[in-house]
GROMACS .gro file of C-alpha atoms in nm:
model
  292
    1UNK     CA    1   9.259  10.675   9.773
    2UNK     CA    2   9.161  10.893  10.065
    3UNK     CA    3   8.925  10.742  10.361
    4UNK     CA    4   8.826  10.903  10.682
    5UNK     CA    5   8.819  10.721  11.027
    6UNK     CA    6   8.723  10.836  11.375
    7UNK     CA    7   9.047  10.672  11.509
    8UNK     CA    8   8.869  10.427  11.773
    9UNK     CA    9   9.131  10.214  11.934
   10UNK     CA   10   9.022   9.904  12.069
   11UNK     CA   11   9.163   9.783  12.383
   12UNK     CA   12   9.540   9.740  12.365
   13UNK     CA   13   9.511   9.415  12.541
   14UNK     CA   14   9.486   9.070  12.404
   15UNK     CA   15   9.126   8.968  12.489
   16UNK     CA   16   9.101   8.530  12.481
   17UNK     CA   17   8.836   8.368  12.511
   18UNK     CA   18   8.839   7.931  12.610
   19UNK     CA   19   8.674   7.890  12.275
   20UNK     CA   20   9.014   7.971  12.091
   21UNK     CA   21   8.905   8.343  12.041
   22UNK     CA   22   9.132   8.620  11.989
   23UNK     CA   23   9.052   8.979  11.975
   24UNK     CA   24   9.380   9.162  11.890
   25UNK     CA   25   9.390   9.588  11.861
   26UNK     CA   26   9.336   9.744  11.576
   27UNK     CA   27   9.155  10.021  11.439
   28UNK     CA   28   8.794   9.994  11.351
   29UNK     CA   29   8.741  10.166  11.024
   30UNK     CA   30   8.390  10.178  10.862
   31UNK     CA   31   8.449  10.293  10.499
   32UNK     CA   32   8.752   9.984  10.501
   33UNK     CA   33   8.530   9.720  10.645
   34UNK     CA   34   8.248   9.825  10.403
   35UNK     CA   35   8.018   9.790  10.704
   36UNK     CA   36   7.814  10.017  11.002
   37UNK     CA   37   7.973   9.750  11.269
   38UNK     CA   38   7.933   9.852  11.629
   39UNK     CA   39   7.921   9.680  11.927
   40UNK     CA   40   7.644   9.800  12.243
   41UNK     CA   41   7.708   9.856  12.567
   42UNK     CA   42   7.641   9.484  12.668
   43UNK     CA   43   7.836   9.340  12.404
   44UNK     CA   44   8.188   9.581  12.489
   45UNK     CA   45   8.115   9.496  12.875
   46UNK     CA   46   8.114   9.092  12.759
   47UNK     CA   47   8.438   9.197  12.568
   48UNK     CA   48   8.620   9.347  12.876
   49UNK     CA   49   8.473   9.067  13.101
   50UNK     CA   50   8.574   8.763  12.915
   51UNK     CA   51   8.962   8.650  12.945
   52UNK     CA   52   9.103   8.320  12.985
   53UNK     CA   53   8.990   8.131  13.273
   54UNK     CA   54   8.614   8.236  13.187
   55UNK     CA   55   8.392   8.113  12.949
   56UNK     CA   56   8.142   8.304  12.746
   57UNK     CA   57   7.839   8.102  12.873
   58UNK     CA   58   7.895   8.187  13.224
   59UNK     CA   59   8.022   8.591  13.128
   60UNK     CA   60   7.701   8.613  12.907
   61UNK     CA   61   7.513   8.480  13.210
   62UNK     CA   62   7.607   8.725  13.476
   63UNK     CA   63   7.554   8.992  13.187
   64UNK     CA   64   7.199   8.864  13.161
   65UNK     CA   65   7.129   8.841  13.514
   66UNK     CA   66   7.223   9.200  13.564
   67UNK     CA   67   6.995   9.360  13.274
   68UNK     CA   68   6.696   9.099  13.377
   69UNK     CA   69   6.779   8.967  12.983
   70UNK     CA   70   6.791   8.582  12.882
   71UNK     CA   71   7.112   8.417  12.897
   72UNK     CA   72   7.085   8.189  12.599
   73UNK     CA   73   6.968   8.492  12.360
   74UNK     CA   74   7.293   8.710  12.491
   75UNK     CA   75   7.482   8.429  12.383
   76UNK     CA   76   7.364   8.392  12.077
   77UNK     CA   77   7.375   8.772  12.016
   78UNK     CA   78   7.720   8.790  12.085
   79UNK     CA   79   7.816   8.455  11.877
   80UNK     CA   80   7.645   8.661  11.556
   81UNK     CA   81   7.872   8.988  11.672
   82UNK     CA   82   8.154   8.738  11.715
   83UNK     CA   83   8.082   8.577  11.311
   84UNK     CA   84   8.031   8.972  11.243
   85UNK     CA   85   8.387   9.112  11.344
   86UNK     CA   86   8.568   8.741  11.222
   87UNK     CA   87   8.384   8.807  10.863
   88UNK     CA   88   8.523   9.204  10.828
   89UNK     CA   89   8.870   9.089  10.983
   90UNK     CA   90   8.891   9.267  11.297
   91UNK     CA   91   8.861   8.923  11.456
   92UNK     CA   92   9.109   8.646  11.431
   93UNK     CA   93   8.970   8.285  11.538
   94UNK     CA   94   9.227   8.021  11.646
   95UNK     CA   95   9.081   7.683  11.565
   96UNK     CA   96   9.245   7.321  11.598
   97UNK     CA   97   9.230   7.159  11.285
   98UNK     CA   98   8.977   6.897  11.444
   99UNK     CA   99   8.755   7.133  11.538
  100UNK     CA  100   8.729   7.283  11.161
  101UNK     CA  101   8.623   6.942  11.050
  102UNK     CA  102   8.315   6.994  11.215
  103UNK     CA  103   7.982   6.906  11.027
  104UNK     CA  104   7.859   7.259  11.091
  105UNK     CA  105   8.177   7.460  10.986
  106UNK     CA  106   8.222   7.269  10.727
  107UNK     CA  107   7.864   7.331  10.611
  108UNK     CA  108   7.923   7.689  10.696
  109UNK     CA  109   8.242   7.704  10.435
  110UNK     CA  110   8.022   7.557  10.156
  111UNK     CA  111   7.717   7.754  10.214
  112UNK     CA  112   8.014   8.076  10.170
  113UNK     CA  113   8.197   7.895   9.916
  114UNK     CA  114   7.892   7.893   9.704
  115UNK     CA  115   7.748   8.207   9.765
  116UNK     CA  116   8.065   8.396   9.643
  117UNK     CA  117   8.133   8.500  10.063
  118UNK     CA  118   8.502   8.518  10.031
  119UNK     CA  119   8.659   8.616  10.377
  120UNK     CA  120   8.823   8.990  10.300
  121UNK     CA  121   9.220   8.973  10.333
  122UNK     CA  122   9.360   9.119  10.649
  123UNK     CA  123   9.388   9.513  10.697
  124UNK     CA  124   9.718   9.582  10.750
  125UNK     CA  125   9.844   9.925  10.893
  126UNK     CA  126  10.182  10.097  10.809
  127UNK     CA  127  10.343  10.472  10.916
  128UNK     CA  128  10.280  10.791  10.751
  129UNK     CA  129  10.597  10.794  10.540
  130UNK     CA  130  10.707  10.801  10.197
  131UNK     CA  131  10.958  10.482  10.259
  132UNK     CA  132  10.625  10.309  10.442
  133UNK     CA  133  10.416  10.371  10.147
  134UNK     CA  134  10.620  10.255   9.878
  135UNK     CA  135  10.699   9.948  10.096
  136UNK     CA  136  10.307   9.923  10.095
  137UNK     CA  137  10.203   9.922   9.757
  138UNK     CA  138  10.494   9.692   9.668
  139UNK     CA  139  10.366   9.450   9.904
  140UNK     CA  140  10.005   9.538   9.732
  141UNK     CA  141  10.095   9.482   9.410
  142UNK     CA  142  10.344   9.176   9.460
  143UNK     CA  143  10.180   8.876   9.245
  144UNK     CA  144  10.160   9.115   8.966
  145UNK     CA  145  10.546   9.243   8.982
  146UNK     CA  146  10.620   8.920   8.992
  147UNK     CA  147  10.363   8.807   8.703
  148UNK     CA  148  10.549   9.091   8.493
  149UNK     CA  149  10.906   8.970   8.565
  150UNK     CA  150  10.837   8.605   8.482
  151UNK     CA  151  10.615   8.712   8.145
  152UNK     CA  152  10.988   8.921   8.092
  153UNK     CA  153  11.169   8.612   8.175
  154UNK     CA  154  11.010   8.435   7.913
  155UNK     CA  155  11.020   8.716   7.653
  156UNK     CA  156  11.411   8.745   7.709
  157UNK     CA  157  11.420   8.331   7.658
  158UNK     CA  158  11.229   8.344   7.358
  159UNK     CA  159  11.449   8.664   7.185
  160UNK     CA  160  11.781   8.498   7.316
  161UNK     CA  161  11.650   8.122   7.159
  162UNK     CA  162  11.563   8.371   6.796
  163UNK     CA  163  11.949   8.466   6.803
  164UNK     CA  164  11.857   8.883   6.886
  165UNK     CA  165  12.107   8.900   7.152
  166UNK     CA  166  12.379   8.770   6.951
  167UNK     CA  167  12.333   9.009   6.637
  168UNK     CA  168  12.366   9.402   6.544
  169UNK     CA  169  12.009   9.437   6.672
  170UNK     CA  170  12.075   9.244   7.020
  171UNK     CA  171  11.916   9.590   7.152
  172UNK     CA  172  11.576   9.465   7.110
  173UNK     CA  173  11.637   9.248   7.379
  174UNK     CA  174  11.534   9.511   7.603
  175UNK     CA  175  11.187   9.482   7.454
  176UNK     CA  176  11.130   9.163   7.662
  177UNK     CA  177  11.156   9.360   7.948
  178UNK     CA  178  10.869   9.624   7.869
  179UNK     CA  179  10.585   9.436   8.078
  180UNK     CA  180  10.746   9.424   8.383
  181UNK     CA  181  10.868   9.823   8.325
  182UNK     CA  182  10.520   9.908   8.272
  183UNK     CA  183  10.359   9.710   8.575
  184UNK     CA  184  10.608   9.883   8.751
  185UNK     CA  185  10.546  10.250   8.607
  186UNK     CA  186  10.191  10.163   8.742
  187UNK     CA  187  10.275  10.095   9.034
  188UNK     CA  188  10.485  10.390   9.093
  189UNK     CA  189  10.237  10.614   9.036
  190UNK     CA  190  10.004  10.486   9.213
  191UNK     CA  191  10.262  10.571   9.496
  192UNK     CA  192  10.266  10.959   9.346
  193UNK     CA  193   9.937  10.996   9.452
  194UNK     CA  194   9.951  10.826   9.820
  195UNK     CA  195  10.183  11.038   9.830
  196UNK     CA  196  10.018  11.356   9.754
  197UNK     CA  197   9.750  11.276   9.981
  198UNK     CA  198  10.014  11.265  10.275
  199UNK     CA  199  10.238  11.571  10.177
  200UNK     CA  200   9.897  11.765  10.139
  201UNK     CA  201   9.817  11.610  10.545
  202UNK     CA  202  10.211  11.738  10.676
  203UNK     CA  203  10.143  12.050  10.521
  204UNK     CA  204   9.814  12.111  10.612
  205UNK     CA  205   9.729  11.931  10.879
  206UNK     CA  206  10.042  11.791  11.072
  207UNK     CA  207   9.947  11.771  11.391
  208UNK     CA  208   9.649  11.494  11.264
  209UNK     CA  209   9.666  11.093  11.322
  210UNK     CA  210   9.702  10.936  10.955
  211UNK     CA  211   9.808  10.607  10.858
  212UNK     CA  212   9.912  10.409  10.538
  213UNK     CA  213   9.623  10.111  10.497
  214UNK     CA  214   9.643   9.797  10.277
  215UNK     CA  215   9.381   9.545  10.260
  216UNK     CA  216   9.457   9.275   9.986
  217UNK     CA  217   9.512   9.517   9.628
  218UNK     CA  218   9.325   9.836   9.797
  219UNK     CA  219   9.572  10.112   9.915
  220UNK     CA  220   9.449  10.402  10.129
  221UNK     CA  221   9.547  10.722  10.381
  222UNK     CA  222   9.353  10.700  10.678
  223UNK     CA  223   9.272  11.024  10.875
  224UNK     CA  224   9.139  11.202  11.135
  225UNK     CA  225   8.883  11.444  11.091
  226UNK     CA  226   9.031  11.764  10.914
  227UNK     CA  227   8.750  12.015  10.876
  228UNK     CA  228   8.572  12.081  10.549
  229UNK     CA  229   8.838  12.284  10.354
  230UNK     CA  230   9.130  12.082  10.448
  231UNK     CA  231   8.991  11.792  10.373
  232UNK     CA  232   8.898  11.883  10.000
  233UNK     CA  233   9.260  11.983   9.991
  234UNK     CA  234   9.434  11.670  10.087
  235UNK     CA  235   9.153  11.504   9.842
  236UNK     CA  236   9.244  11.685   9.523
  237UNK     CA  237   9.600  11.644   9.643
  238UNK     CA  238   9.622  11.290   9.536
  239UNK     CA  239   9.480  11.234   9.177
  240UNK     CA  240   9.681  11.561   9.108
  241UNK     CA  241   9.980  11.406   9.219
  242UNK     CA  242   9.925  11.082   9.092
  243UNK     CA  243   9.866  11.292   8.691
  244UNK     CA  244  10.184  11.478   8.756
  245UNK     CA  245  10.354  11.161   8.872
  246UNK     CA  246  10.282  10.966   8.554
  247UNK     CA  247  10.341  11.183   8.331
  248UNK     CA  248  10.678  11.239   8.477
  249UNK     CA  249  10.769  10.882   8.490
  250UNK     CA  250  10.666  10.885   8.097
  251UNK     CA  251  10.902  11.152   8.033
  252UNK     CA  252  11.153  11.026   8.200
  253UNK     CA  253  11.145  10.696   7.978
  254UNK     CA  254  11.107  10.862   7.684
  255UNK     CA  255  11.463  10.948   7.722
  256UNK     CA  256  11.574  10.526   7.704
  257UNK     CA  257  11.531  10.488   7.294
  258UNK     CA  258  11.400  10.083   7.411
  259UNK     CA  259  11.154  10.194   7.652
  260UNK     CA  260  10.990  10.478   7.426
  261UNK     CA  261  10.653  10.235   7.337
  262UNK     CA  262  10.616  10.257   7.701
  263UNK     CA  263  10.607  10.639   7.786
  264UNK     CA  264  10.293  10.683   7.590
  265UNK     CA  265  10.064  10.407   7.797
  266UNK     CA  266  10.207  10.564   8.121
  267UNK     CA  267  10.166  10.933   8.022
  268UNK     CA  268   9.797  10.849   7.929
  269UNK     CA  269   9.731  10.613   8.207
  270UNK     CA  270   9.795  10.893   8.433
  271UNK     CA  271   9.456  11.081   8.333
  272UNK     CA  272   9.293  10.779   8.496
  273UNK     CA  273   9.389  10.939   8.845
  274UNK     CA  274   9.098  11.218   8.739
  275UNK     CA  275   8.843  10.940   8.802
  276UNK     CA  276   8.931  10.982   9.158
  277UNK     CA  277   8.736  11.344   9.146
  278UNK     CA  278   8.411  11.128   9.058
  279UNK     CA  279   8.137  11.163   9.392
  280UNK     CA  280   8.115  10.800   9.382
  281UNK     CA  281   8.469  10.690   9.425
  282UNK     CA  282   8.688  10.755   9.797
  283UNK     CA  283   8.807  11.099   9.686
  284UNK     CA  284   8.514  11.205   9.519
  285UNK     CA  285   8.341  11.165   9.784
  286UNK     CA  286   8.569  11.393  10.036
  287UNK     CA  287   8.585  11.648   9.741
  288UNK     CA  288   8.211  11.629   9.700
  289UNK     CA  289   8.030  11.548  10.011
  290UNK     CA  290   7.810  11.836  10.128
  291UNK     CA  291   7.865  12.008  10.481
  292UNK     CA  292   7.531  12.082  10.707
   0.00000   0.00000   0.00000
């Protein structure tokens, strides 16, 4: 998956606040955040104003009194821009475990719980590389590696308990294995076309920022803008990898006798990368998107 991102750092320093607030630096990237977040003039100058010895009362106060604006309703503003950057991650509250027993926030976590308003997993950012990226979607796609090895596991037990693996046919042992081989075929390519997006960006393009981004089971290339043709490239670059990519891996088993019911799945779950040219999906839409 390909996403585009106008690279704007926020401040390198660690901005605390007496209130157990910590604003760390990171990149703030719409399409990720699924949001238009942006923070005014008044709201950055708070940010840069506010450190530890200050609190935000007295900060929004002085911002107030310069803009002729009402002290309590800058406060309030910036608590909702505050709830605002904490919901979509870029903010990272410290609380005491006291002070999240709280009538209030523990209203609040109900009032979530109930309304399906899971908090979204933390971005995480990694470097442009092909050891980076498969380091990435491992770390993606961990509870289900695992979920495939154990379902293995149990598969081997089960054969081994039958008597397989002490017979002529002990062979089919390998069959317990084919879940976790095929979550893992998955995975890999998966990886194929990350990795198509960022071999199209070092050939293209390799002067441009990019970076590897996971957030929870969503795995992405970030980028600077390219210009229109480039772009479109390093779009179709992916899913076409990603098609080539399984279908190699599916060759590639077909060559283990055991692991032959697999190659099929993989060969055809490759033509899945082709949804990617949809307008509606990350790719599609850099494929797609029309230029003024």
């Amino acid at each position: 998956m390909l996403v585009q991102e106008d690279l704007d750092l926020w401040p390198s320093d660690v901005v605390a606040f007496n209130r157990g607030v910590v604003l760390e630096g990171d990149l703030l990237i719409d399409q990720l955040t699924g949001t238009r977040l942006s923070l005014n003039g008044p709201a950055v100058q708070l940010l840069a104003a506010v450190d530890g010895k200050t609190s935000v009362e007295d900060c929004a106060s002085l911002i107030a009194a310069e803009h002729g604006w009402d002290s309590t309703r800058v406060t309030n503003d910036f608590a909702a821009v505050i709830d605002n950057l904490e919901r979509y991650s870029l903010l990272h509250i410290r609380r005491s475990f006291l002070s999240r027993l709280q009538r209030q926030n523990i209203i609040t976590a109900l009032s979530r719980l109930l309304s399906l308003d899971w908090p979204r997993p933390p971005l995480r950012r990694y470097p442009p590389n092909l050891l980076s990226l498969t380091l990435a979607c491992l770390r993606a796609t961990r509870w289900g590696l695992l979920a495939g090895m154990i379902v293995s596991c149990l598969l081997a037990l089960v054969f081994t308990m039958q008597g397989l693996g002490q017979t002529a046919n002990g062979w089919k042992l390998a069959y317990a294995f084919l879940p976790f081989i095929l979550f893992l075929a998955l995975v890999s390519h998966i990886i194929f076309h990350e990795a198509g997006h960022l071999a199209a960006m070092n050939l293209l393009a390799p002067q441009s920022s990019k970076y590897v981004l996971v957030r929870g089971l969503r795995i992405s290339v970030a980028h600077s803008s390219l210009g229109p043709t480039t772009e479109r490239a390093v779009a179709v670059a992916g899913p076409l990898a990603g098609l080539a990519g399984a279908q190699f891996i599916g060759l590639a088993l077909l060559a283990v006798p055991e692991m032959s019911a697999v190659a099929p799945v993989i060969n055809l779950s490759g033509f899945l990368h082709l949804y990617s040219f949809c307008p509606w999906t990350a790719d599609g839409r850099m494929i797609w998107k029309r230029r003024p």
